[in-house]
Coordinates of C-alpha atoms and ligand atoms in Angstrom, one line a residue:
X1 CA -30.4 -1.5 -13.6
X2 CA -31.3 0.5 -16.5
X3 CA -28.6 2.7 -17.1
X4 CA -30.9 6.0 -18.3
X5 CA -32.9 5.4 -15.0
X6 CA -29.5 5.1 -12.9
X7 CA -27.8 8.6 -14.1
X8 CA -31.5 10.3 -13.8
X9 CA -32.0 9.4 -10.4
X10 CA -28.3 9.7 -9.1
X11 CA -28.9 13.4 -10.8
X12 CA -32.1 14.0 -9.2
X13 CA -30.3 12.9 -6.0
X14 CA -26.6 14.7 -5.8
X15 CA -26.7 17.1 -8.8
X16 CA -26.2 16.1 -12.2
X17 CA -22.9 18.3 -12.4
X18 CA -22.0 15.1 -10.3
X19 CA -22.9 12.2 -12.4
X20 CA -20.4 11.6 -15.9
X21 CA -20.7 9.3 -18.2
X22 CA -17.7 11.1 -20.0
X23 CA -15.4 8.5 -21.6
X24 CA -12.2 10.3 -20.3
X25 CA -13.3 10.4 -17.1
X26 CA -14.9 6.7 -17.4
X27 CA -11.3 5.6 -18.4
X28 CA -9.7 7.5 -16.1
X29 CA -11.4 6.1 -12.8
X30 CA -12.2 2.4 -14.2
X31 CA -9.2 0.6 -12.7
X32 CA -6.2 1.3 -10.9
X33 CA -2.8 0.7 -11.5
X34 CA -2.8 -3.3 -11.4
X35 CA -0.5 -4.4 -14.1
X36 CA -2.5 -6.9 -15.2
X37 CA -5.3 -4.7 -15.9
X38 CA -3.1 -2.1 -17.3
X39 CA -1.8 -5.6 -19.8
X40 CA -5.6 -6.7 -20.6
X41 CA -6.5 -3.4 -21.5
X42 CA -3.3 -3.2 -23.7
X43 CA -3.7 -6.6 -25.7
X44 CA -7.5 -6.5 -26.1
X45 CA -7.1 -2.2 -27.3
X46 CA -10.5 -2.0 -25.4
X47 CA -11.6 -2.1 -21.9
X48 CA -15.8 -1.7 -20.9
X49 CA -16.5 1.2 -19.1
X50 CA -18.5 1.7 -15.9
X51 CA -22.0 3.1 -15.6
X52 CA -20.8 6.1 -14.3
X53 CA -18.3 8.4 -11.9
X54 CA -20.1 9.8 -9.1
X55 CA -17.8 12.6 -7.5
X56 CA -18.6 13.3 -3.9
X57 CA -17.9 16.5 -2.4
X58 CA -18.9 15.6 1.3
X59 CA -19.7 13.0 3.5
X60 CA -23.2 13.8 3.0
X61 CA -23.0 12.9 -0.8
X62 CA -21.1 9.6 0.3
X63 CA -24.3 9.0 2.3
X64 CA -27.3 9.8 -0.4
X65 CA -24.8 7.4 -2.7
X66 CA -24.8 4.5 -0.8
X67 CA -27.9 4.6 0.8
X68 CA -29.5 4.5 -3.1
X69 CA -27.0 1.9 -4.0
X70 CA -28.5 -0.4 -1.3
X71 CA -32.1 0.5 -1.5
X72 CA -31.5 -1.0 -6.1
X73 CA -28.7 -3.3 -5.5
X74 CA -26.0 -1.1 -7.3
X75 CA -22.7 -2.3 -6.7
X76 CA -19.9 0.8 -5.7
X77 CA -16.2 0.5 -6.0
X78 CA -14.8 3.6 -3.9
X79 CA -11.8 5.3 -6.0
X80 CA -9.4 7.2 -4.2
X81 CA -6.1 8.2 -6.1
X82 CA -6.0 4.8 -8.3
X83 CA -2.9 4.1 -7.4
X84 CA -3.2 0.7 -6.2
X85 CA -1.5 -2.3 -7.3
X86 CA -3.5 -5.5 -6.9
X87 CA -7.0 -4.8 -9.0
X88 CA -8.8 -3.6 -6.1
X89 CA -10.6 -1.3 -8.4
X90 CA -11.7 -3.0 -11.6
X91 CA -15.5 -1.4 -12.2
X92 CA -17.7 -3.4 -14.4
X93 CA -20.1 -2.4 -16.4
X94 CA -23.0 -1.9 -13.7
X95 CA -20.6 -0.4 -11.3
X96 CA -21.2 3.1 -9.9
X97 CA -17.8 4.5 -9.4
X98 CA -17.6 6.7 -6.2
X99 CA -14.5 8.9 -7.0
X100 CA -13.2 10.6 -3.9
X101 CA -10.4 13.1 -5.5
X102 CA -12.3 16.0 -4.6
X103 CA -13.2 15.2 -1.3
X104 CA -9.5 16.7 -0.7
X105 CA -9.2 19.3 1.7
X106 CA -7.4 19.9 5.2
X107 CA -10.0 20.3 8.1
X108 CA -7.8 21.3 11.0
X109 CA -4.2 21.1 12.8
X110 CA -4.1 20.6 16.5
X111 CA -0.5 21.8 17.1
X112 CA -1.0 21.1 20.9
X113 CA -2.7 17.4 20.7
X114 CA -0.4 16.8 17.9
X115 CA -3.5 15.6 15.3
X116 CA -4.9 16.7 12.1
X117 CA -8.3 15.7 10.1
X118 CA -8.2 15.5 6.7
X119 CA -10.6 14.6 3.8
X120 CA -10.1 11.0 2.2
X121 CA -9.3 12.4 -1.1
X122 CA -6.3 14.5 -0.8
X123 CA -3.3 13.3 -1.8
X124 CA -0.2 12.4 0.2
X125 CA 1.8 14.9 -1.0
X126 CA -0.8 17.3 -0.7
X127 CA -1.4 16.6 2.7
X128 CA 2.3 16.2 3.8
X129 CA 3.6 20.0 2.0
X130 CA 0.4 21.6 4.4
X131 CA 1.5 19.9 7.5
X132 CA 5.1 20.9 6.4
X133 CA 4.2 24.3 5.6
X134 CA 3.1 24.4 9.9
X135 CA 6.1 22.6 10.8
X136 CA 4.9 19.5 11.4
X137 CA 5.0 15.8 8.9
X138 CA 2.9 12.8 9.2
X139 CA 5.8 10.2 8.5
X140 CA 4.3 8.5 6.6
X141 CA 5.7 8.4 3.0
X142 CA 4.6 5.3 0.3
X143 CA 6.6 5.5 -2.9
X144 CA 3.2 6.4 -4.2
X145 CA 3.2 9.7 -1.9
X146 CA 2.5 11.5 -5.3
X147 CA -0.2 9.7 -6.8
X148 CA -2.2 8.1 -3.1
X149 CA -4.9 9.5 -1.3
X150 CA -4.7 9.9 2.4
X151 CA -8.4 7.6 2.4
X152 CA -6.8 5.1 0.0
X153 CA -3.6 4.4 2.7
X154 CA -5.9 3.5 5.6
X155 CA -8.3 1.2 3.3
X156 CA -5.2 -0.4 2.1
X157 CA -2.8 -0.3 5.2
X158 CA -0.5 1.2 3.6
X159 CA 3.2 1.2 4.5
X160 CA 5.5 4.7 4.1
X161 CA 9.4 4.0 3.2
X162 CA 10.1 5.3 7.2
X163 CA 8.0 3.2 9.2
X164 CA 10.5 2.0 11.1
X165 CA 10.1 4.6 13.3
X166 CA 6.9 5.9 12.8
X167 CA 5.0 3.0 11.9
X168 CA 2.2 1.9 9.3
X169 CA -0.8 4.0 8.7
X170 CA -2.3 2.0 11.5
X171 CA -0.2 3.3 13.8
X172 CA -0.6 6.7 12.4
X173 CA -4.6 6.6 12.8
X174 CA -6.6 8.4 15.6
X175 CA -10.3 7.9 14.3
X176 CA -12.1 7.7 11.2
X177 CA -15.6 9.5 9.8
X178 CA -17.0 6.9 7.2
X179 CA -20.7 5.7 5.5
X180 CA -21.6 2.5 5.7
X181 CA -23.2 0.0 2.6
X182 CA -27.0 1.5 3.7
X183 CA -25.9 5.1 3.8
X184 CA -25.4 5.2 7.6
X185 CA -22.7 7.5 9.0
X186 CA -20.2 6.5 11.5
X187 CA -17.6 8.6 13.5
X188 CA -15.0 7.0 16.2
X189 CA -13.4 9.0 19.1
X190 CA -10.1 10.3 18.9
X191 CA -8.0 10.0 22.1
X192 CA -4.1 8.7 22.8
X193 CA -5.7 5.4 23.7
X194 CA -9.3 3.8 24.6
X195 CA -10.4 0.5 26.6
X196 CA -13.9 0.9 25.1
X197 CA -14.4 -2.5 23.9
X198 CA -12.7 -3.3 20.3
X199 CA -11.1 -0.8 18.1
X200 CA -13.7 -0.6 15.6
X201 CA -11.6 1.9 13.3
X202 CA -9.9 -1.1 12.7
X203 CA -12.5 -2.2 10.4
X204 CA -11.7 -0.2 7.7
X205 CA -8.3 -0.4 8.1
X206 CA -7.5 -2.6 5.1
X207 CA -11.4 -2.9 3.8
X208 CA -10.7 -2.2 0.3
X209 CA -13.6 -0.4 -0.2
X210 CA -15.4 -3.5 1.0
X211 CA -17.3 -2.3 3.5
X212 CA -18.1 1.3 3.3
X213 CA -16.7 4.8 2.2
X214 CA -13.8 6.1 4.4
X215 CA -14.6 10.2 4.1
X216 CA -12.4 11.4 6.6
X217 CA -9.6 10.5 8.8
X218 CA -7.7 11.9 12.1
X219 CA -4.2 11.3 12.2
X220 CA -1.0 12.0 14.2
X221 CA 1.2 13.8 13.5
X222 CA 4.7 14.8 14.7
X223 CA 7.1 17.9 15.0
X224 CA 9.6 18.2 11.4
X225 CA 12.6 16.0 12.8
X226 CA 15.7 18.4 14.2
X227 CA 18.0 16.7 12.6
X228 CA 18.9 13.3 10.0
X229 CA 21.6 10.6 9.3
X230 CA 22.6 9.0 6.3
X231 CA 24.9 5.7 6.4
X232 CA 25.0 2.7 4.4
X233 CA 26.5 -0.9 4.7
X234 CA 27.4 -3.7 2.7
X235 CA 27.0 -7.0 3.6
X236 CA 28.8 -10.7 2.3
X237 CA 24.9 -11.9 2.0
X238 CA 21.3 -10.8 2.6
X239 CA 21.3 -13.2 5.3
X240 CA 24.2 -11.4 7.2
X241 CA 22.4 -7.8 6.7
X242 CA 18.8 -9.5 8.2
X243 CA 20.7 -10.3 11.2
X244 CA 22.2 -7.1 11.5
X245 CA 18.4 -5.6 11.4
X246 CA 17.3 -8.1 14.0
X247 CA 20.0 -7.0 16.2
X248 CA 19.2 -3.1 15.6
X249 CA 15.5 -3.7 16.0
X250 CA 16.4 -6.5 19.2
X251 CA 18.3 -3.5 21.0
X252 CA 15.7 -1.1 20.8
X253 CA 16.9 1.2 17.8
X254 CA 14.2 2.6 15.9
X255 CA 16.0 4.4 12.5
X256 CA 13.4 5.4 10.5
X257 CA 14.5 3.3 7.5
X258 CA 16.4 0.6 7.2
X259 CA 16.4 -0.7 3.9
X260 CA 18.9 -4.0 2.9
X261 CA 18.7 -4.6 -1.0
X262 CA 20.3 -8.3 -2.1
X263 CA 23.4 -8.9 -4.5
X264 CA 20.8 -8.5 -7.0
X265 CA 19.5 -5.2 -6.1
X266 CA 22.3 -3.7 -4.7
X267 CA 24.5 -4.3 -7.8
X268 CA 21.5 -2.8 -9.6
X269 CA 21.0 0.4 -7.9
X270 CA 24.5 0.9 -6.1
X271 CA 27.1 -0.3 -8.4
X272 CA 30.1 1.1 -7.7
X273 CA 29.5 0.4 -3.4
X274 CA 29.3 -2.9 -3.4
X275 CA 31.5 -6.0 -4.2
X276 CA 29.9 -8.4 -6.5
X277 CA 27.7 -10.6 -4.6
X278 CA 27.3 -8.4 -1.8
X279 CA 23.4 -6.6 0.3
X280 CA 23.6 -3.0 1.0
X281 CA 22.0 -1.8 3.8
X282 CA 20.8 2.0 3.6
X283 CA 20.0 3.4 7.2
X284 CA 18.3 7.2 7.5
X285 CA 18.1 8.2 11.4
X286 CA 16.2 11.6 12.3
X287 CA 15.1 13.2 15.0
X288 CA 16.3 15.0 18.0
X289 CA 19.8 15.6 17.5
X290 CA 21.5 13.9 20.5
X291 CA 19.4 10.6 19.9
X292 CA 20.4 10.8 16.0
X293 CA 23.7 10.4 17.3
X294 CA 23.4 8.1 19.6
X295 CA 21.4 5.6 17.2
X296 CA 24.2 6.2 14.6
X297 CA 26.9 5.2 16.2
X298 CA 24.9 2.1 18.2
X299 CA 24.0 0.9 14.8
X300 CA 27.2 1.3 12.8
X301 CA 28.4 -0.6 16.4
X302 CA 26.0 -3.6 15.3
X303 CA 26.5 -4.0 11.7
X304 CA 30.5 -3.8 11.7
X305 CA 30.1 -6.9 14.2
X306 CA 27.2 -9.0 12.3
X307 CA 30.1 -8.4 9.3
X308 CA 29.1 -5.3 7.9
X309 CA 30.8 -3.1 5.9
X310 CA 30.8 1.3 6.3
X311 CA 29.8 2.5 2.9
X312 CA 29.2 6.0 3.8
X313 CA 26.8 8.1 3.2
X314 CA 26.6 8.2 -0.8
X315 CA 24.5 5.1 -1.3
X316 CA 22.1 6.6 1.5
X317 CA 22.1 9.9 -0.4
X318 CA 21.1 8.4 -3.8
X319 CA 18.5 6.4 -2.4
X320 CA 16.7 9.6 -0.7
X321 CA 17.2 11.1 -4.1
X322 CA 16.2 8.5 -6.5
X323 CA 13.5 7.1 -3.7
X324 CA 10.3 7.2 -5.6
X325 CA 11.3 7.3 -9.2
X326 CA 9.8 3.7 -10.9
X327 CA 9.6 2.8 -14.2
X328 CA 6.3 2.3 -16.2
X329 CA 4.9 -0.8 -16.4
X330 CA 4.1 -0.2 -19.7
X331 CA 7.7 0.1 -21.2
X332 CA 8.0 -3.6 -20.2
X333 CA 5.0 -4.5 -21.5
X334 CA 5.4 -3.3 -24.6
X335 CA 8.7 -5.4 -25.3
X336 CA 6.8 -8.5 -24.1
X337 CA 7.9 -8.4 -20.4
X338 CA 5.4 -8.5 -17.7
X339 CA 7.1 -6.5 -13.9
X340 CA 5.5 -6.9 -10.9
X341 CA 6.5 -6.9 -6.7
X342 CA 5.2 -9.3 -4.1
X343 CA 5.7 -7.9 -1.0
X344 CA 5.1 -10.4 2.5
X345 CA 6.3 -10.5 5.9
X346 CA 7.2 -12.9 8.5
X347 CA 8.9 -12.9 12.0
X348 CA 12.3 -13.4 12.3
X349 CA 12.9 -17.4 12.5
X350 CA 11.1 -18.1 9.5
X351 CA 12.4 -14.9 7.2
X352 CA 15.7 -16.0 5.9
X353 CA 14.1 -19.5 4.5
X354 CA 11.5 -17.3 3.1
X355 CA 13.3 -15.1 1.3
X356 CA 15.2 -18.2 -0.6
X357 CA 12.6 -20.3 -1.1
X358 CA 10.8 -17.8 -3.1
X359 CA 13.8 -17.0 -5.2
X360 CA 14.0 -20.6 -5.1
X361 CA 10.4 -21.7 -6.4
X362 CA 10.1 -18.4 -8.8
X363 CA 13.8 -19.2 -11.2
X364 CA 12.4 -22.5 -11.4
X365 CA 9.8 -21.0 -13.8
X366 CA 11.2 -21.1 -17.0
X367 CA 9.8 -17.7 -18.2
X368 CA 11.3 -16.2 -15.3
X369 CA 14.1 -13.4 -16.5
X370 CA 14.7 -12.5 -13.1
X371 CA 13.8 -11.9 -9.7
X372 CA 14.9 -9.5 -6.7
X373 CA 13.6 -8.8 -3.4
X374 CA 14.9 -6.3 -0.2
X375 CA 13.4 -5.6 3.3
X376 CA 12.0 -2.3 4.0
X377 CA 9.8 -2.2 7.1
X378 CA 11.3 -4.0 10.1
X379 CA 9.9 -4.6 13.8
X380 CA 11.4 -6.4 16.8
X381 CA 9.5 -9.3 15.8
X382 CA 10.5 -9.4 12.0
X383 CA 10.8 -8.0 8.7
X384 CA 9.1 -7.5 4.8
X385 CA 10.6 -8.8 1.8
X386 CA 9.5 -7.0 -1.4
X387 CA 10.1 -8.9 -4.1
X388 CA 10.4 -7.7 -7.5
X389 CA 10.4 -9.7 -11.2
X390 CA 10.4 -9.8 -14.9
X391 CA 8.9 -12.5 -16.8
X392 CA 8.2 -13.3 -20.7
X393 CA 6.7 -15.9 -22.7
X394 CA 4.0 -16.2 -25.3
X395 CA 1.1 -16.0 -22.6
X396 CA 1.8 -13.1 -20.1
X397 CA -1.3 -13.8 -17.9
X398 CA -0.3 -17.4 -17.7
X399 CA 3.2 -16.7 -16.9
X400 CA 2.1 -14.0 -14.1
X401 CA -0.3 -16.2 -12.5
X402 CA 2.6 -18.6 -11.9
X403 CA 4.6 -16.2 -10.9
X404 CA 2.4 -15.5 -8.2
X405 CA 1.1 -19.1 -7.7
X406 CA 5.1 -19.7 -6.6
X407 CA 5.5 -16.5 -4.6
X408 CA 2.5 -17.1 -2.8
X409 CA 3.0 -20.6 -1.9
X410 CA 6.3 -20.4 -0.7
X411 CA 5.5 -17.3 1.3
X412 CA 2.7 -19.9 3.0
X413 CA 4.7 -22.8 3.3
X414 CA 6.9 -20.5 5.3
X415 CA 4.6 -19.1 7.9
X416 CA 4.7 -15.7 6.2
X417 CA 1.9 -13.6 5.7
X418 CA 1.0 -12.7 1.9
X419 CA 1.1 -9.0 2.1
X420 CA 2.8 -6.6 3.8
X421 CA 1.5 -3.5 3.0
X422 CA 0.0 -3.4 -1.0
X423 CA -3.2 -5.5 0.3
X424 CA -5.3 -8.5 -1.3
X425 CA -7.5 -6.8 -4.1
X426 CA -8.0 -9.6 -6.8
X427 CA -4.4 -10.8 -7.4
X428 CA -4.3 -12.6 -3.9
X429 CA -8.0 -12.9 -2.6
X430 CA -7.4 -16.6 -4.2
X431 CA -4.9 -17.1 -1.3
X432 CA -7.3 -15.0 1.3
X433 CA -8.6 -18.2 2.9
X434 CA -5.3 -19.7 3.3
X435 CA -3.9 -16.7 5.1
X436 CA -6.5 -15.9 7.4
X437 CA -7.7 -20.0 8.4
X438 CA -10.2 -20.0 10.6
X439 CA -10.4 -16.5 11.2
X440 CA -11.4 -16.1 7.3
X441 CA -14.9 -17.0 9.0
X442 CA -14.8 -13.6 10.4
X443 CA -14.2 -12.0 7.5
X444 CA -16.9 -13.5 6.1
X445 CA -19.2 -12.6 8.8
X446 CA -18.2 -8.9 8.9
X447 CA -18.6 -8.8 5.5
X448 CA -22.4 -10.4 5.5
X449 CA -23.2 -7.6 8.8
X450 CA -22.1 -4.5 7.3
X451 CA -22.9 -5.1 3.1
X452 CA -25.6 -7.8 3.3
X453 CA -26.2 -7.0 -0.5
X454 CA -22.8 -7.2 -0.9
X455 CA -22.9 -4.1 -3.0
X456 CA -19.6 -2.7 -1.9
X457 CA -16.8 -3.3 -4.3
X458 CA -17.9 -6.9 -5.3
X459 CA -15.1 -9.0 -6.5
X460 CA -12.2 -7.8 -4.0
X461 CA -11.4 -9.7 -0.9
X462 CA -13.9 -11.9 -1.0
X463 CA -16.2 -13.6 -3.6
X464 CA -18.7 -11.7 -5.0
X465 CA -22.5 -11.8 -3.6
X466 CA -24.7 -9.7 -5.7
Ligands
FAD501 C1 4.6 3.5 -7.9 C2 3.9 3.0 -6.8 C3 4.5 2.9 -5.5 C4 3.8 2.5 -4.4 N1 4.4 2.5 -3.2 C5 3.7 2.1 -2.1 C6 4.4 2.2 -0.8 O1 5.5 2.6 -0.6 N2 3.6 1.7 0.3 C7 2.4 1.3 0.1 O2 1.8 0.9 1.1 N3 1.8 1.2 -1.1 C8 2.4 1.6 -2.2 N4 1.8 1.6 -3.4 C9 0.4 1.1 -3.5 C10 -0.7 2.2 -3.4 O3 -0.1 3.5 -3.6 C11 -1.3 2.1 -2.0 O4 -2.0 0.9 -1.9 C12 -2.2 3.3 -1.7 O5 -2.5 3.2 -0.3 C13 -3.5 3.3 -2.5 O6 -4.1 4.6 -2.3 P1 -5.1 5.2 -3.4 O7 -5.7 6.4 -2.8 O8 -4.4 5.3 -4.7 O9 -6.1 4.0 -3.4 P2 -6.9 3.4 -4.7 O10 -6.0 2.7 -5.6 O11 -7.8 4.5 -5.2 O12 -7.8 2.3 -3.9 C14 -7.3 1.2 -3.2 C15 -8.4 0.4 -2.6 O13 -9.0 1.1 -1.5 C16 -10.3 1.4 -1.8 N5 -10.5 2.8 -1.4 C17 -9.7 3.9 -1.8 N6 -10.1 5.0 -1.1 C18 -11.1 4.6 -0.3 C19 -12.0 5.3 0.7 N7 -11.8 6.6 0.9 N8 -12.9 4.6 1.4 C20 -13.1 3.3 1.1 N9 -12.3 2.6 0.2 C21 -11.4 3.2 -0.4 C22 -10.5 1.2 -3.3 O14 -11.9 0.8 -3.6 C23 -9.5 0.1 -3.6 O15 -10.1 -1.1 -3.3 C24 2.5 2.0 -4.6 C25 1.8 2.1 -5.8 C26 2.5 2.6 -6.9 C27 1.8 2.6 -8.2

């Protein structure tokens, strides 16, 4: 479509103070924080900007949007925080960005029912200091707390750094107000529980912006813990400190994190604790004080018999301190190095032989410079490894594609699921169909239902259809 006729009539429609075709705010709302977008845009000194940013201040907005979109065939691509790492927002020319960041504000608290709703577009942090300031948290904290909206954790299924107790953002999810591809609204119940046929706030529980605008979520929430724990653990191997988390997790311990770094890691981050060669296990408990105690001393207990080591509470300290500090990817990129993290799952019999054959199939790459991984949400039925690496060469996309061609394949050929918690965007939707098998076909299905022009962020997930 024209793009004259496009800004007039999404002025006419939501106000034109809505509509920018501002070049900061273009560049600033394009893409998210993929590093290979963040490389192309860096070696070709150019990207191509989007038709526009829409900002939407209510639901209502989100509606008019989409149900223009549809009626002309204009593809969206939802933005909430941009802080997503696997190109799930990469707006082409003819895209219509739908930015969310003002959509931001705090609807209501239940203290009794223990719930809050909140607007897609505030950020985690934002939303986690109000519930603080009532005495209450979500638990749910993402490295990206900072820099994520609150919409953008549920349309990624998202994973906070203590989940082990509270759980993913599924589990932290009572109901959902969103607009569908023709501008319809939808609202699900909240209740503790429902047997009223499937769970259809699951469908936008990892859509990517596929299938619809997420503008407002109800989610639980949960009394500021009484009090926390801090211990640490080394370990001769990774594979001794998985078994340890199986047995914590197999005996019906809940810590809220339980993070195990390898010899790689560890050395990296807790020099000075560990032995060469040796995992580190760092294990926060919280919550009412007698079971803090209890769980301390059951999983100290555990560890010192699968062959772990006391390491106090330092290590544990420094982690909760240095937690969400990350260097740029830029930095890297800039001397040549391309950084990236993988991050799969699988259950318990297959996770050990996962975690090796990945190192395994990635250090045969010859660019490789090297290549890390720990675990960081565990369940009774398995665990996450995150992988991280650094790679160089004269072709950086090349080199990163193979990176992830190994990753991915290994993760595969070892039952494992290909993402844990960042989601499928572009980098992996090559390996979508693989994952899923048969079920793909009900992907596919959903897909065709809800966005039959297949005007909802086109290229992510799935292949494009308009
Ligand atoms: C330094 C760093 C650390 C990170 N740590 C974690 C971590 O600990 N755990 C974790 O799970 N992830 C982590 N991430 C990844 C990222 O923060 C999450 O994927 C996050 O949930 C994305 O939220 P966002 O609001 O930034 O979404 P965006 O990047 O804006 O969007 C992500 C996808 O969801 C769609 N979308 C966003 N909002 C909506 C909406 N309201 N309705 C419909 N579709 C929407 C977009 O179109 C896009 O496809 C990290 C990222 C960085 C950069």
């Amino acid at each position: 479509m024209d793009t004259a006729k496009l800004l007039a009539d999404l002025g006419a429609l939501l106000g034109a103070d809505k509509v920018s075709r501002d070049p900061a705010r273009l560049a600033a709302r394009h893409r998210d924080t993929w590093v290979l977008s963040l490389w192309r845009k860096m070696r070709d000194k150019q990207f191509l900007p989007p038709a526009c940013v829409v900002t939407l201040k209510s639901t209502e907005d989100a509606a008019k949007l989409l149900q223009y979109a549809a009626g002309n065939k204009v593809p969206v691509v939802p933005f909430g925080a941009g802080s997503g790492v696997c190109g799930g927002i990469l707006a082409e020319p003819e895209v219509v960005v739908a930015d969310l960041t003002e959509l931001n504000r705090l609807l209501w608290v239940d203290e009794v029912s223990l719930t809050a709703r909140v607007e897609a577009g505030m950020l985690g942090a934002e939303y986690e200091r109000a519930l603080r300031e009532r005495g209450f948290s979500m638990g749910h904290f993402p490295q990206s707390i900072d820099c994520s909206s609150v919409g953008g954790w549920v349309a990624t299924r998202a994973a906070g750094q203590f989940s082990t107790k509270y759980g993913c953002v599924e589990d932290m999810l009572l109901a959902v107000r969103a607009v569908l591809p023709d501008g319809t609204i939808v609202e699900t119940k909240a209740a503790p529980r429902a047997s009223a046929g499937p769970d259809l706030k699951q469908i936008f529980l990892g859509s990517e912006g596929t299938l619809g605008i997420v503008t407002e979520l109800t989610y639980r929430i949960h009394p500021v813990p009484e009090a926390t724990q801090l211990r640490s653990f080394s370990f001769p191997s990774m594979h001794a400190g998985l078994e340890a988390i199986r047995l914590v997790m197999r005996g019906g311990w809940r810590p809220a994190v339980l993070r195990l770094y390898d010899d790689v890691e560890a050395a990296r981050h807790f020099g000075g604790h560990v032995d060469e060669g040796e995992a580190l296990l760092v294990v926060v408990s919280e919550g009412a004080r007698t079971m803090v105690a209890a769980e301390g001393d059951a999983v100290e207990q555990i560890c010192e018999a699968a062959g772990g080591r006391s390491r106090g509470r330092a290590p544990a300290q420094k982690w909760l301190k240095e937690r969400n500090v990350v260097p740029s990817f830029e930095t890297f990129l800039e001397q040549g190095i391309i950084v990236d993290t993988i991050e799969v799952a699988a259950l318990w019999g297959r996770i050990g032989e996962l975690y090796d054959a990945v190192l395994e199939e990635m250090r045969k790459l010859p660019e490789l410079i090297v290549v890390s991984g720990h675990s960081s949400h565990s369940y009774p039925q398995g665990t996450n490894i995150y992988f991280s690496f650094a790679a160089g060469g004269d072709d950086l996309e090349a080199t990163y594609a193979r990176c992830w061609e190994a990753a991915m394949k290994a993760t595969l050929d070892h039952d494992g699921t290909i993402s844990h918690h960042h989601g499928i965007g572009r980098v992996r939707a090559p390996w979508l169909p693989a994952e899923l098998g048969s079920s793909h076909l009900l992907l596919r299905l959903l897909k065709r239902a809800i966005d039959p022009h297949g005007i909802m962020n086109p290229g992510v997930m799935l292949e494009k259809v308009c």
